[in-house]
mmCIF file of C-alpha atoms in Angstrom:
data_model
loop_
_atom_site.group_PDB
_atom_site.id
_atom_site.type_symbol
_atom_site.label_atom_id
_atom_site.label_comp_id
_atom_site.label_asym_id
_atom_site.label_seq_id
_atom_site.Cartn_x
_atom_site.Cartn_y
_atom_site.Cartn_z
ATOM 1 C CA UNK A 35 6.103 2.038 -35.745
ATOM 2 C CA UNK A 36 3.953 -1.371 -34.821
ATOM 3 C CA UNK A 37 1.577 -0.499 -32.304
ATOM 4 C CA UNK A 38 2.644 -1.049 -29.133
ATOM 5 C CA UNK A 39 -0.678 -2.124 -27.079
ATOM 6 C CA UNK A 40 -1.031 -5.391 -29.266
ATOM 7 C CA UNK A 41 -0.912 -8.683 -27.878
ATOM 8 C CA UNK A 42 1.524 -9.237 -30.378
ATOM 9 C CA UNK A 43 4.062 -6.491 -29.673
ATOM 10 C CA UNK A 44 3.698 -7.565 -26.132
ATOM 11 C CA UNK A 45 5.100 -11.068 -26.891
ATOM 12 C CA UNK A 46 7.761 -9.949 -29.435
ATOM 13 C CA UNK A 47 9.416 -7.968 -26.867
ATOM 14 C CA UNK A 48 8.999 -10.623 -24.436
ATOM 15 C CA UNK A 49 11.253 -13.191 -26.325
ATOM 16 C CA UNK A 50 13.473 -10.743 -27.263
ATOM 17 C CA UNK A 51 13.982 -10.006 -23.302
ATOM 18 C CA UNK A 52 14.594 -13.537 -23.153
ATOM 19 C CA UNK A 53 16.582 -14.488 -25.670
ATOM 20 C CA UNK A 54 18.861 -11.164 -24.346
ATOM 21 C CA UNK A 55 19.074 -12.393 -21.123
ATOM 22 C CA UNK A 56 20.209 -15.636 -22.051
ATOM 23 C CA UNK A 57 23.049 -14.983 -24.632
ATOM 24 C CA UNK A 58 24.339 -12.185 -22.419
ATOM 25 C CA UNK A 59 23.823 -13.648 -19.072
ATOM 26 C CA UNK A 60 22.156 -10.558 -17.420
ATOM 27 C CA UNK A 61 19.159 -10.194 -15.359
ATOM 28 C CA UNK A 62 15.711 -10.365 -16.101
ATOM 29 C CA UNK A 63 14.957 -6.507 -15.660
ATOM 30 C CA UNK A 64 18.489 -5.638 -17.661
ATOM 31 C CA UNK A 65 17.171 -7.913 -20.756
ATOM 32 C CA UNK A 66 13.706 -6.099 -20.889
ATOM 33 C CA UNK A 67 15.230 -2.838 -21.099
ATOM 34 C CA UNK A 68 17.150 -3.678 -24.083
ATOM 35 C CA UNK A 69 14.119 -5.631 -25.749
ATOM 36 C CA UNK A 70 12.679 -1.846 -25.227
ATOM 37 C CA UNK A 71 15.485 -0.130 -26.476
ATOM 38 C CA UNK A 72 15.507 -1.835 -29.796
ATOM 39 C CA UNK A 73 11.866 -0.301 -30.162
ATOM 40 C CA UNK A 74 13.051 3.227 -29.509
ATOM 41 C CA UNK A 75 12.287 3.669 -26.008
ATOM 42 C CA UNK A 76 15.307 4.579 -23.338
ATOM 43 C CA UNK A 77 13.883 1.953 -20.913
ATOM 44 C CA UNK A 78 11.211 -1.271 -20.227
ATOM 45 C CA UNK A 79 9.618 1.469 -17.607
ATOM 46 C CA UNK A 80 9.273 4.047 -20.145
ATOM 47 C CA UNK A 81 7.581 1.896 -22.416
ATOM 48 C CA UNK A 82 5.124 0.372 -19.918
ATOM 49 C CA UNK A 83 3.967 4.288 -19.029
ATOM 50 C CA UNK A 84 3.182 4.730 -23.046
ATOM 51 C CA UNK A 85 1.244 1.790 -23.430
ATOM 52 C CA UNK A 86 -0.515 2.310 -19.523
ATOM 53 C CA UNK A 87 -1.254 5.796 -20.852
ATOM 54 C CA UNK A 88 -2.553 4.575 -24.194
ATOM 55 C CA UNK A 89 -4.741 1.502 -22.304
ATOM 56 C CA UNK A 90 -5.979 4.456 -19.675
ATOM 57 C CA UNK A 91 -7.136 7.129 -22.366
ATOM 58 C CA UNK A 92 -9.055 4.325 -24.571
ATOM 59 C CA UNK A 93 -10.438 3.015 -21.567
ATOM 60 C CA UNK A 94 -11.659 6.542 -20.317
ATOM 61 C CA UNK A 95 -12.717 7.717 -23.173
ATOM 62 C CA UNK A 96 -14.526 4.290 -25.068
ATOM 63 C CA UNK A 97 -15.697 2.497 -21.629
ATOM 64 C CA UNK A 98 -19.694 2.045 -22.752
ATOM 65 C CA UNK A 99 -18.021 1.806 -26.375
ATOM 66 C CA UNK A 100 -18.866 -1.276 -28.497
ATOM 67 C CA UNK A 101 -21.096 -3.371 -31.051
ATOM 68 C CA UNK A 102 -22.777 -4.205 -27.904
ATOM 69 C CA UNK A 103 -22.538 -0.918 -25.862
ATOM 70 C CA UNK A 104 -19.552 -2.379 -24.414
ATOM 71 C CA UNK A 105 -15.734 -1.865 -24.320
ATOM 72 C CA UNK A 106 -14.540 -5.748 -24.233
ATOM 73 C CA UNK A 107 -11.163 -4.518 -23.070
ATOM 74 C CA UNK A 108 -12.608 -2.294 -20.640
ATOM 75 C CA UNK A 109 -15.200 -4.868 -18.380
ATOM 76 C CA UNK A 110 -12.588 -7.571 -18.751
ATOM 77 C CA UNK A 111 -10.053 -5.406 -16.297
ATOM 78 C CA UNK A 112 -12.934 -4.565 -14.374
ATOM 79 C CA UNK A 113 -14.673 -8.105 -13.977
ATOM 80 C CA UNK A 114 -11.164 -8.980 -12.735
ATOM 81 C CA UNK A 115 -11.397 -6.441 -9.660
ATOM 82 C CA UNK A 116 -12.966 -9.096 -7.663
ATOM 83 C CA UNK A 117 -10.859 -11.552 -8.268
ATOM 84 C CA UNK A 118 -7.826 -9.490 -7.210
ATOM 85 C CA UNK A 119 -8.508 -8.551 -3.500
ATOM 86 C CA UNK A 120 -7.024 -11.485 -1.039
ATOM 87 C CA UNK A 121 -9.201 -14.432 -0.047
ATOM 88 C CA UNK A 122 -9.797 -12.857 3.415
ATOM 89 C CA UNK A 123 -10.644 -9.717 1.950
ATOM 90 C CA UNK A 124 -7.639 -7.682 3.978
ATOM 91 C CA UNK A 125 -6.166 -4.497 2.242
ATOM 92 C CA UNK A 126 -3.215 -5.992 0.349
ATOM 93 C CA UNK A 127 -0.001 -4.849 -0.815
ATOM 94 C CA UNK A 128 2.429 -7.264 -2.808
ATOM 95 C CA UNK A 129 5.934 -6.042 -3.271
ATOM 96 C CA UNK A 130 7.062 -7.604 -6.714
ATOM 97 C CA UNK A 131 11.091 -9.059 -7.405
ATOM 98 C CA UNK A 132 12.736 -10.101 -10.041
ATOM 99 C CA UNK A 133 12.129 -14.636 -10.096
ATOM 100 C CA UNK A 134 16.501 -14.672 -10.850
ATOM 101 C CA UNK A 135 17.058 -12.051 -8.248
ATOM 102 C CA UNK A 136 20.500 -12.091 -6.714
ATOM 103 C CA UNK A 137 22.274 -10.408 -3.597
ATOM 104 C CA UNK A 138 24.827 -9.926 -1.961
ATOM 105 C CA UNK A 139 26.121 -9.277 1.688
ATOM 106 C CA UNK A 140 29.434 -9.189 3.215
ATOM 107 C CA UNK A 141 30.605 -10.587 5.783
ATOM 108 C CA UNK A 142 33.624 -10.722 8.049
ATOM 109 C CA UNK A 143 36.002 -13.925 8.215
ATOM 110 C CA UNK A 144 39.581 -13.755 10.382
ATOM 111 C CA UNK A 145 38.898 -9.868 9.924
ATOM 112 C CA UNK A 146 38.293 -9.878 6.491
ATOM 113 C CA UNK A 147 35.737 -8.618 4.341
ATOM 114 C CA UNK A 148 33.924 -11.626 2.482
ATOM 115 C CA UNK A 149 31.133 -11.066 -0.343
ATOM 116 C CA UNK A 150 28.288 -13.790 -0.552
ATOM 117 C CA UNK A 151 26.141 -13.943 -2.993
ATOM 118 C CA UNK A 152 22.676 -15.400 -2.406
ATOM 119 C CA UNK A 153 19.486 -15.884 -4.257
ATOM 120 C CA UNK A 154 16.428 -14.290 -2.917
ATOM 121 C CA UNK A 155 14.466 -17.363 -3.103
ATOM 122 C CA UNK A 156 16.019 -20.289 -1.489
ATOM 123 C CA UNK A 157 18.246 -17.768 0.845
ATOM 124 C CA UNK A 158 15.869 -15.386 1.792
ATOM 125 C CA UNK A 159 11.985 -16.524 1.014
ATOM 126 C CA UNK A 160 12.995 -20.150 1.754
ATOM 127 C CA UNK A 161 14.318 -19.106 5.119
ATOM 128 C CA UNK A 162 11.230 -17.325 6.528
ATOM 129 C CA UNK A 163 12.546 -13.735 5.706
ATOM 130 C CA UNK A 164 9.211 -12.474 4.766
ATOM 131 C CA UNK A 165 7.216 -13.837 7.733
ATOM 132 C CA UNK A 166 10.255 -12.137 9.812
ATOM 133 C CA UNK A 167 9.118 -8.483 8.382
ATOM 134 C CA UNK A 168 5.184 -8.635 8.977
ATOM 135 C CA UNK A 169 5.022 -10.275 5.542
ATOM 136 C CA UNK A 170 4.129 -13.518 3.750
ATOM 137 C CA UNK A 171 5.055 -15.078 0.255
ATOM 138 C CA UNK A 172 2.416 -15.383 -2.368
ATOM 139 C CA UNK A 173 2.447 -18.563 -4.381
ATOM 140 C CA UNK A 174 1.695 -18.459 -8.260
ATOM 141 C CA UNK A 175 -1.721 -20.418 -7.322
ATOM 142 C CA UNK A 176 -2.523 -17.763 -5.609
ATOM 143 C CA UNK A 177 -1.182 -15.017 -8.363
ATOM 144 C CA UNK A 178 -3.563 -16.969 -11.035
ATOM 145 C CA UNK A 179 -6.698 -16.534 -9.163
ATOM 146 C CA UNK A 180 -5.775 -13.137 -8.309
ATOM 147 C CA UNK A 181 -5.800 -11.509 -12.689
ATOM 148 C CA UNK A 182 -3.549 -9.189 -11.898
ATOM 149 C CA UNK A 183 -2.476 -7.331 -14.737
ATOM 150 C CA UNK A 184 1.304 -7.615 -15.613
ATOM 151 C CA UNK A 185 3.284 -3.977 -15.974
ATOM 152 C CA UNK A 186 2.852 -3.243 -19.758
ATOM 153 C CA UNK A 187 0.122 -5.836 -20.209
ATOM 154 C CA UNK A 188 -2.753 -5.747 -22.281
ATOM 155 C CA UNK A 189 -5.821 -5.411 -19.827
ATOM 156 C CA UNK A 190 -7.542 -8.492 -19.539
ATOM 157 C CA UNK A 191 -4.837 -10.663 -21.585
ATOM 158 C CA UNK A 192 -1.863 -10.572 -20.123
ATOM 159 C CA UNK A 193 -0.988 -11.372 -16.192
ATOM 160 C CA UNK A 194 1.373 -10.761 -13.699
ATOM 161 C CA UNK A 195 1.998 -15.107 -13.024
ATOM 162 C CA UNK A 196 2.908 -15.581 -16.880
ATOM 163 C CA UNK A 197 5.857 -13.143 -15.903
ATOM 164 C CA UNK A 198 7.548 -15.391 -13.177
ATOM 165 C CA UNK A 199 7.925 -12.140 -10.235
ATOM 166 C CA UNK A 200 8.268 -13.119 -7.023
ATOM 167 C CA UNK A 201 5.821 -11.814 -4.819
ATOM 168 C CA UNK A 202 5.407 -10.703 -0.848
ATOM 169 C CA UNK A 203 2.528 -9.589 0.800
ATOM 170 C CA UNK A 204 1.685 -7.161 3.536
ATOM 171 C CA UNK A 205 -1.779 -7.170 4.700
ATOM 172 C CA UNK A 206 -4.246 -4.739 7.364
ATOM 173 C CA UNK A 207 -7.361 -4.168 8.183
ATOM 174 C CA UNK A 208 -9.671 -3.783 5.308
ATOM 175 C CA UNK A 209 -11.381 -0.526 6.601
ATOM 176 C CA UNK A 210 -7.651 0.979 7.019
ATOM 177 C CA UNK A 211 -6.731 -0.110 3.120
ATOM 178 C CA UNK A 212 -3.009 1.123 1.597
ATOM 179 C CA UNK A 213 -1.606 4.169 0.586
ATOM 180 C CA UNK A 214 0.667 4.331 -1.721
ATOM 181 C CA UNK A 215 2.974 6.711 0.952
ATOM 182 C CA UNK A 216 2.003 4.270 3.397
ATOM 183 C CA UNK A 217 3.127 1.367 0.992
ATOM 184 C CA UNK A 218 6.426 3.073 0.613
ATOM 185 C CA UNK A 219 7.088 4.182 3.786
ATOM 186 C CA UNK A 220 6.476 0.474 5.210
ATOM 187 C CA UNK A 221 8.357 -1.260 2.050
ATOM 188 C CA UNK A 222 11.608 1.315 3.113
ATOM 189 C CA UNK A 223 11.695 0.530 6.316
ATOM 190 C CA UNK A 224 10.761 -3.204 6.134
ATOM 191 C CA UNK A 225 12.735 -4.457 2.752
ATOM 192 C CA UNK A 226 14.838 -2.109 2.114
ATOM 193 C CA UNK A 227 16.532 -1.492 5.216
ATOM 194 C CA UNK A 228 17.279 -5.048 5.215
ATOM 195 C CA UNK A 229 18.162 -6.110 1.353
ATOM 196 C CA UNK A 230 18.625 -2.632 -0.144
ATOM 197 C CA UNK A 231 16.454 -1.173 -3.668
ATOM 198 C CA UNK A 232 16.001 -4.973 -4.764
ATOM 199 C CA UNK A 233 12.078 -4.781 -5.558
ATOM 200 C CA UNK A 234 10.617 -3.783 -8.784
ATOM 201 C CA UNK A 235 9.337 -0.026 -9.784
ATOM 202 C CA UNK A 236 5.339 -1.042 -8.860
ATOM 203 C CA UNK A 237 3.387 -2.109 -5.967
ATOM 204 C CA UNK A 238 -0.109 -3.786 -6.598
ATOM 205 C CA UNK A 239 -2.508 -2.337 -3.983
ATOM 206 C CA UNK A 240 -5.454 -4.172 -3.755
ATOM 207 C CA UNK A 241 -4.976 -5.542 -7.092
ATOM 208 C CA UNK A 242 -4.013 -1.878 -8.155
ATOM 209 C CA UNK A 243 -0.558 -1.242 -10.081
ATOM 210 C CA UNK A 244 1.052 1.355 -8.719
ATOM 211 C CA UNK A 245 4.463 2.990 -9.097
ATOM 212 C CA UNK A 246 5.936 3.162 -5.424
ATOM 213 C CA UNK A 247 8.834 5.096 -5.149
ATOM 214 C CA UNK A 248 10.933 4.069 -7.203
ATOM 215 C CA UNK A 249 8.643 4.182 -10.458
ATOM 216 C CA UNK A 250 8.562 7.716 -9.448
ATOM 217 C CA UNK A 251 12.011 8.427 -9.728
ATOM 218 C CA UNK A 252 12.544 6.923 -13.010
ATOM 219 C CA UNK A 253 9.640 9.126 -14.405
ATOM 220 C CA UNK A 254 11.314 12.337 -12.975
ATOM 221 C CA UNK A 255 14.329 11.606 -14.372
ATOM 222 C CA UNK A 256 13.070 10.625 -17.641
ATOM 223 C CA UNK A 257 11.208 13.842 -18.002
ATOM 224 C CA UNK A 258 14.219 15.458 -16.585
ATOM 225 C CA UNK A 259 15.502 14.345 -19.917
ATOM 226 C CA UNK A 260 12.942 15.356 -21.866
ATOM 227 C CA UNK A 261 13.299 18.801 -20.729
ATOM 228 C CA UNK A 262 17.043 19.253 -21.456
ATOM 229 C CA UNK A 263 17.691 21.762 -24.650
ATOM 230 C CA UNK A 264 19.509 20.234 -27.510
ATOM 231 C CA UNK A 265 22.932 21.285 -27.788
ATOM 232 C CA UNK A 266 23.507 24.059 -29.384
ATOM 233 C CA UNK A 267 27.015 25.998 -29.736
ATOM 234 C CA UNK A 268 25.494 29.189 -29.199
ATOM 235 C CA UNK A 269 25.425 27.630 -25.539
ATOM 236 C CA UNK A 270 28.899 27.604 -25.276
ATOM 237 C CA UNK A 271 29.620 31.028 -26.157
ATOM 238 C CA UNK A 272 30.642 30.593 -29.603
#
């Protein structure tokens, strides 16, 4: 098997993702999951854990590691902490979609039941719905000056604005900085109350990737499958 943390590995899966997307006309989260799949991993989430977990343990172990007493990988993520904090150094969360994101809503015509379907940018964004929920959108200037590392990105290399998400922030006082159960709790009530599950598995708090709440169900349930026994016909009674 390559190995997974390379630049290179990174990029294959990338244009694989893309290419998927395009011939089969599915979204952008659908297409990475297949890329992964193709690489033997059940999702694009459960790949991004290996290769975080991979980046974390060479990072822990090899930080003052080097030629030059120094881990290149290692004070390239953390020369970028100070870029990633908000230009007026508030406690930030950004809540990350999909660029092609879609949704619908239904409503009622002559007593009827109509679907719409409307793109999150130019029929949401466009039309203030962040600034109505406490929030405000982040432009990709803003992303580039930021570093933040994209989900399954090699640190230092590879950056959330190459990706083309869609980003909101929420920001508060610096001295009162984000949870991640305050995160959720807020992005719940705020987001999803309003457009449903749409955001991605990961929050970036102050230029932190973390899984919110839904990154935490998909690792439950794929450890739920790890757990379960191989069948066995001894386990049906035969």
């Amino acid at each position: 098997m390559p190995d997974i943390t390379t630049k290179t590995f990174l990029s294959n899966v990338k244009k694989s993702a893309k290419a998927i997307k395009k011939n089969d006309n599915i979204c952008h989260a659908q297409a990475l999951d297949r890329a992964a799949r193709t690489h033997g991993f059940d999702s694009y989430h459960a790949l991004k854990s290996r290769i975080d977990n991979i980046n974390n343990e060479s990072n822990i172990v090899n930080s003052n590691l080097g030629s030059d007493g120094v881990n290149d990988q290692y004070a390239k993520a953390q020369g970028n902490r100070g870029k990633q904090l908000n230009p007026n150094q508030k406690s930030s969360l950004l809540v990350v979609f999909n660029d092609d994101l879609m949704l619908y809503r239904c409503n009622s015509e002559n007593g009827e039941l109509i679907t719409v379907r409307g793109n999150f940018q130019t029929e949401y964004l466009d039309k203030g719905f962040a600034e109505d929920i406490g929030a405000r959108q982040v432009s990709l200037n803003e992303l580039k000056h930021r570093s933040l590392q994209a989900p399954g990105g090699k640190l230092g290399e590879d950056f959330l604005h190459n990706w083309g998400y869609t980003c909101i922030e929420f920001l508060r006082n610096k001295d009162n900085p984000w949870s991640i159960e305050d995160a959720n709790q807020l992005v719940i009530e705020r987001v999803k109350s309003k457009i449903g599950q749409e955001y991605r598995e990961f929050f970036y708090l102050d230029g932190e990737k973390v899984d919110n709440h839904i990154g935490d169900e998909m690792s439950r349930y794929l450890d739920l499958m790890d757990a379960e026994p191989e069948y066995h016909p001894a386990i049906d009674g035969y």
